[in-house]
């Protein structure tokens, strides 16, 4: 999450564009792996029943779609669309991570 936060910081991209690109490639691979593993583990080992499975699949797949569309946008040199998709992916990761840490509200 620290790397993703850095990626979204304007000052970091402006001052360290080459690092931004390299870190982005690393984080994309990690994000795709994390999203895929979340879906697989959520399907194979559901603790919270059908609601947890449906939420895991929904948000995991949406996270992966956002990352893939962001990658496609940057390959097409569409920086605005790339940034929008990356912000969506980041928001999903930030929103889902606290619920995955084991702190459940009733």
Tab-separated table of N, CA and C in Angstrom, residues 14-94:
chain	number	residue	atom	x	y	z
A	14	UNK	N	6.246	13.448	-10.783
A	14	UNK	CA	6.913	14.550	-11.478
A	14	UNK	C	8.428	14.498	-11.285
A	15	UNK	N	8.856	14.206	-10.060
A	15	UNK	CA	10.296	14.228	-9.766
A	15	UNK	C	11.006	12.930	-10.118
A	16	UNK	N	10.307	11.809	-10.072
A	16	UNK	CA	10.935	10.497	-10.243
A	16	UNK	C	10.146	9.658	-11.241
A	17	UNK	N	9.989	10.154	-12.446
A	17	UNK	CA	9.138	9.485	-13.429
A	17	UNK	C	9.636	8.079	-13.766
A	18	UNK	N	10.937	7.908	-13.910
A	18	UNK	CA	11.485	6.576	-14.235
A	18	UNK	C	11.220	5.589	-13.100
A	19	UNK	N	11.368	6.041	-11.863
A	19	UNK	CA	11.089	5.190	-10.714
A	19	UNK	C	9.595	4.867	-10.673
A	20	UNK	N	8.761	5.863	-10.976
A	20	UNK	CA	7.311	5.666	-11.028
A	20	UNK	C	6.961	4.546	-12.010
A	21	UNK	N	7.589	4.560	-13.163
A	21	UNK	CA	7.298	3.529	-14.171
A	21	UNK	C	7.757	2.148	-13.722
A	22	UNK	N	8.962	2.058	-13.177
A	22	UNK	CA	9.481	0.760	-12.721
A	22	UNK	C	8.677	0.223	-11.537
A	23	UNK	N	8.393	1.093	-10.583
A	23	UNK	CA	7.599	0.688	-9.424
A	23	UNK	C	6.191	0.284	-9.862
A	24	UNK	N	5.656	0.973	-10.855
A	24	UNK	CA	4.339	0.633	-11.375
A	24	UNK	C	4.300	-0.762	-11.968
A	25	UNK	N	5.338	-1.133	-12.669
A	25	UNK	CA	5.402	-2.491	-13.240
A	25	UNK	C	5.433	-3.548	-12.137
A	26	UNK	N	6.212	-3.276	-11.107
A	26	UNK	CA	6.301	-4.218	-9.981
A	26	UNK	C	4.953	-4.310	-9.279
A	27	UNK	N	4.356	-3.160	-8.987
A	27	UNK	CA	3.087	-3.147	-8.262
A	27	UNK	C	1.951	-3.744	-9.089
A	28	UNK	N	2.003	-3.592	-10.400
A	28	UNK	CA	0.984	-4.209	-11.249
A	28	UNK	C	1.050	-5.735	-11.116
A	29	UNK	N	2.253	-6.279	-11.200
A	29	UNK	CA	2.409	-7.726	-11.038
A	29	UNK	C	1.946	-8.192	-9.672
A	30	UNK	N	2.327	-7.464	-8.636
A	30	UNK	CA	1.911	-7.821	-7.279
A	30	UNK	C	0.395	-7.698	-7.121
A	31	UNK	N	-0.188	-6.661	-7.708
A	31	UNK	CA	-1.631	-6.466	-7.620
A	31	UNK	C	-2.404	-7.561	-8.326
A	32	UNK	N	-1.936	-7.946	-9.513
A	32	UNK	CA	-2.602	-9.029	-10.236
A	32	UNK	C	-2.511	-10.349	-9.466
A	33	UNK	N	-1.346	-10.622	-8.906
A	33	UNK	CA	-1.170	-11.836	-8.115
A	33	UNK	C	-2.044	-11.803	-6.858
A	34	UNK	N	-2.048	-10.682	-6.164
A	34	UNK	CA	-2.845	-10.547	-4.951
A	34	UNK	C	-4.335	-10.680	-5.251
A	35	UNK	N	-4.802	-10.011	-6.300
A	35	UNK	CA	-6.216	-10.090	-6.658
A	35	UNK	C	-6.635	-11.500	-7.043
A	36	UNK	N	-5.808	-12.163	-7.837
A	36	UNK	CA	-6.123	-13.533	-8.250
A	36	UNK	C	-6.129	-14.467	-7.045
A	37	UNK	N	-5.153	-14.321	-6.169
A	37	UNK	CA	-5.095	-15.177	-4.979
A	37	UNK	C	-6.269	-14.905	-4.042
A	38	UNK	N	-6.693	-13.663	-3.933
A	38	UNK	CA	-7.838	-13.335	-3.086
A	38	UNK	C	-9.093	-14.039	-3.586
A	39	UNK	N	-9.289	-14.028	-4.903
A	39	UNK	CA	-10.462	-14.694	-5.466
A	39	UNK	C	-10.378	-16.203	-5.236
A	40	UNK	N	-9.236	-16.794	-5.524
A	40	UNK	CA	-9.075	-18.240	-5.382
A	40	UNK	C	-9.234	-18.670	-3.923
A	41	UNK	N	-8.541	-17.999	-3.021
A	41	UNK	CA	-8.621	-18.372	-1.602
A	41	UNK	C	-10.022	-18.118	-1.065
A	42	UNK	N	-10.637	-17.013	-1.485
A	42	UNK	CA	-12.000	-16.725	-1.051
A	42	UNK	C	-12.993	-17.778	-1.503
A	43	UNK	N	-12.777	-18.322	-2.686
A	43	UNK	CA	-13.663	-19.377	-3.184
A	43	UNK	C	-13.396	-20.721	-2.507
A	44	UNK	N	-12.134	-21.027	-2.265
A	44	UNK	CA	-11.782	-22.329	-1.703
A	44	UNK	C	-11.960	-22.419	-0.190
A	45	UNK	N	-11.757	-21.318	0.505
A	45	UNK	CA	-11.800	-21.338	1.974
A	45	UNK	C	-12.697	-20.239	2.533
A	46	UNK	N	-13.974	-20.253	2.208
A	46	UNK	CA	-14.861	-19.203	2.728
A	46	UNK	C	-15.140	-19.407	4.216
A	47	UNK	N	-14.914	-18.397	5.000
A	47	UNK	CA	-15.164	-18.466	6.433
A	47	UNK	C	-16.544	-17.888	6.740
A	48	UNK	N	-16.921	-16.845	6.020
A	48	UNK	CA	-18.152	-16.128	6.321
A	48	UNK	C	-19.368	-16.563	5.532
A	49	UNK	N	-19.279	-17.657	4.808
A	49	UNK	CA	-20.435	-18.147	4.067
A	49	UNK	C	-20.604	-17.493	2.704
A	50	UNK	N	-21.798	-17.616	2.141
A	50	UNK	CA	-22.041	-17.148	0.775
A	50	UNK	C	-21.868	-15.643	0.585
A	51	UNK	N	-22.181	-14.864	1.613
A	51	UNK	CA	-22.001	-13.408	1.469
A	51	UNK	C	-20.531	-13.043	1.331
A	52	UNK	N	-19.696	-13.717	2.082
A	52	UNK	CA	-18.257	-13.455	1.967
A	52	UNK	C	-17.738	-13.879	0.600
A	53	UNK	N	-18.168	-15.023	0.128
A	53	UNK	CA	-17.729	-15.506	-1.185
A	53	UNK	C	-18.140	-14.522	-2.272
A	54	UNK	N	-19.390	-14.071	-2.234
A	54	UNK	CA	-19.850	-13.148	-3.275
A	54	UNK	C	-19.105	-11.823	-3.219
A	55	UNK	N	-18.848	-11.309	-2.017
A	55	UNK	CA	-18.095	-10.055	-1.892
A	55	UNK	C	-16.653	-10.234	-2.358
A	56	UNK	N	-16.050	-11.347	-1.980
A	56	UNK	CA	-14.665	-11.614	-2.377
A	56	UNK	C	-14.537	-11.690	-3.889
A	57	UNK	N	-15.426	-12.421	-4.514
A	57	UNK	CA	-15.376	-12.571	-5.971
A	57	UNK	C	-15.668	-11.231	-6.648
A	58	UNK	N	-16.696	-10.539	-6.196
A	58	UNK	CA	-17.065	-9.258	-6.803
A	58	UNK	C	-15.916	-8.255	-6.744
A	59	UNK	N	-15.407	-8.015	-5.535
A	59	UNK	CA	-14.358	-7.004	-5.393
A	59	UNK	C	-13.016	-7.482	-5.932
A	60	UNK	N	-12.726	-8.756	-5.820
A	60	UNK	CA	-11.482	-9.276	-6.386
A	60	UNK	C	-11.449	-9.161	-7.897
A	61	UNK	N	-12.542	-9.543	-8.540
A	61	UNK	CA	-12.611	-9.454	-10.004
A	61	UNK	C	-12.607	-7.989	-10.440
A	62	UNK	N	-13.356	-7.139	-9.728
A	62	UNK	CA	-13.382	-5.713	-10.094
A	62	UNK	C	-11.993	-5.095	-9.935
A	63	UNK	N	-11.259	-5.470	-8.895
A	63	UNK	CA	-9.891	-5.008	-8.690
A	63	UNK	C	-9.008	-5.406	-9.873
A	64	UNK	N	-9.113	-6.663	-10.300
A	64	UNK	CA	-8.323	-7.147	-11.432
A	64	UNK	C	-8.701	-6.432	-12.725
A	65	UNK	N	-9.984	-6.207	-12.934
A	65	UNK	CA	-10.441	-5.496	-14.133
A	65	UNK	C	-9.883	-4.073	-14.140
A	66	UNK	N	-9.936	-3.401	-12.991
A	66	UNK	CA	-9.399	-2.039	-12.912
A	66	UNK	C	-7.912	-2.004	-13.250
A	67	UNK	N	-7.155	-2.959	-12.727
A	67	UNK	CA	-5.720	-3.002	-13.025
A	67	UNK	C	-5.460	-3.251	-14.509
A	68	UNK	N	-6.215	-4.171	-15.096
A	68	UNK	CA	-6.003	-4.480	-16.515
A	68	UNK	C	-6.395	-3.300	-17.409
A	69	UNK	N	-7.480	-2.616	-17.064
A	69	UNK	CA	-7.886	-1.454	-17.862
A	69	UNK	C	-6.908	-0.293	-17.692
A	70	UNK	N	-6.336	-0.170	-16.504
A	70	UNK	CA	-5.311	0.859	-16.283
A	70	UNK	C	-4.076	0.564	-17.124
A	71	UNK	N	-3.684	-0.687	-17.166
A	71	UNK	CA	-2.527	-1.083	-17.975
A	71	UNK	C	-2.802	-0.821	-19.454
A	72	UNK	N	-3.986	-1.200	-19.903
A	72	UNK	CA	-4.344	-0.966	-21.304
A	72	UNK	C	-4.343	0.520	-21.640
A	73	UNK	N	-4.830	1.339	-20.711
A	73	UNK	CA	-4.880	2.784	-20.945
A	73	UNK	C	-3.477	3.372	-21.059
A	74	UNK	N	-2.568	2.961	-20.186
A	74	UNK	CA	-1.218	3.538	-20.247
A	74	UNK	C	-0.477	3.060	-21.479
A	75	UNK	N	-0.747	1.825	-21.919
A	75	UNK	CA	-0.128	1.347	-23.160
A	75	UNK	C	-0.630	2.129	-24.369
A	76	UNK	N	-1.866	2.652	-24.272
A	76	UNK	CA	-2.431	3.472	-25.344
A	76	UNK	C	-2.060	4.948	-25.147
A	77	UNK	N	-1.202	5.241	-24.171
A	77	UNK	CA	-0.746	6.595	-23.853
A	77	UNK	C	-1.895	7.503	-23.414
A	78	UNK	N	-2.898	6.925	-22.769
A	78	UNK	CA	-4.041	7.673	-22.245
A	78	UNK	C	-3.836	7.820	-20.733
A	79	UNK	N	-3.084	8.838	-20.360
A	79	UNK	CA	-2.683	9.032	-18.967
A	79	UNK	C	-3.876	9.328	-18.071
A	80	UNK	N	-4.822	10.124	-18.557
A	80	UNK	CA	-5.993	10.475	-17.749
A	80	UNK	C	-6.802	9.224	-17.405
A	81	UNK	N	-7.079	8.403	-18.388
A	81	UNK	CA	-7.854	7.180	-18.139
A	81	UNK	C	-7.052	6.204	-17.260
A	82	UNK	N	-5.740	6.125	-17.489
A	82	UNK	CA	-4.880	5.278	-16.661
A	82	UNK	C	-4.980	5.695	-15.198
A	83	UNK	N	-4.870	6.959	-14.931
A	83	UNK	CA	-4.931	7.457	-13.550
A	83	UNK	C	-6.282	7.143	-12.919
A	84	UNK	N	-7.359	7.328	-13.669
A	84	UNK	CA	-8.698	7.051	-13.131
A	84	UNK	C	-8.847	5.576	-12.744
A	85	UNK	N	-8.365	4.673	-13.612
A	85	UNK	CA	-8.475	3.246	-13.307
A	85	UNK	C	-7.587	2.859	-12.134
A	86	UNK	N	-6.424	3.480	-12.026
A	86	UNK	CA	-5.540	3.170	-10.904
A	86	UNK	C	-6.128	3.669	-9.591
A	87	UNK	N	-6.763	4.818	-9.606
A	87	UNK	CA	-7.409	5.326	-8.394
A	87	UNK	C	-8.534	4.379	-7.973
A	88	UNK	N	-9.286	3.874	-8.929
A	88	UNK	CA	-10.333	2.904	-8.606
A	88	UNK	C	-9.740	1.646	-7.981
A	89	UNK	N	-8.674	1.126	-8.572
A	89	UNK	CA	-8.036	-0.079	-8.028
A	89	UNK	C	-7.512	0.186	-6.619
A	90	UNK	N	-6.899	1.331	-6.408
A	90	UNK	CA	-6.383	1.689	-5.088
A	90	UNK	C	-7.524	1.772	-4.076
A	91	UNK	N	-8.631	2.385	-4.468
A	91	UNK	CA	-9.778	2.515	-3.570
A	91	UNK	C	-10.328	1.145	-3.173
A	92	UNK	N	-10.376	0.228	-4.115
A	92	UNK	CA	-10.845	-1.122	-3.794
A	92	UNK	C	-9.888	-1.778	-2.799
A	93	UNK	N	-8.601	-1.672	-3.051
A	93	UNK	CA	-7.617	-2.255	-2.140
A	93	UNK	C	-7.688	-1.670	-0.748
A	94	UNK	N	-7.833	-0.369	-0.644
A	94	UNK	CA	-7.924	0.286	0.658
A	94	UNK	C	-9.242	-0.070	1.343
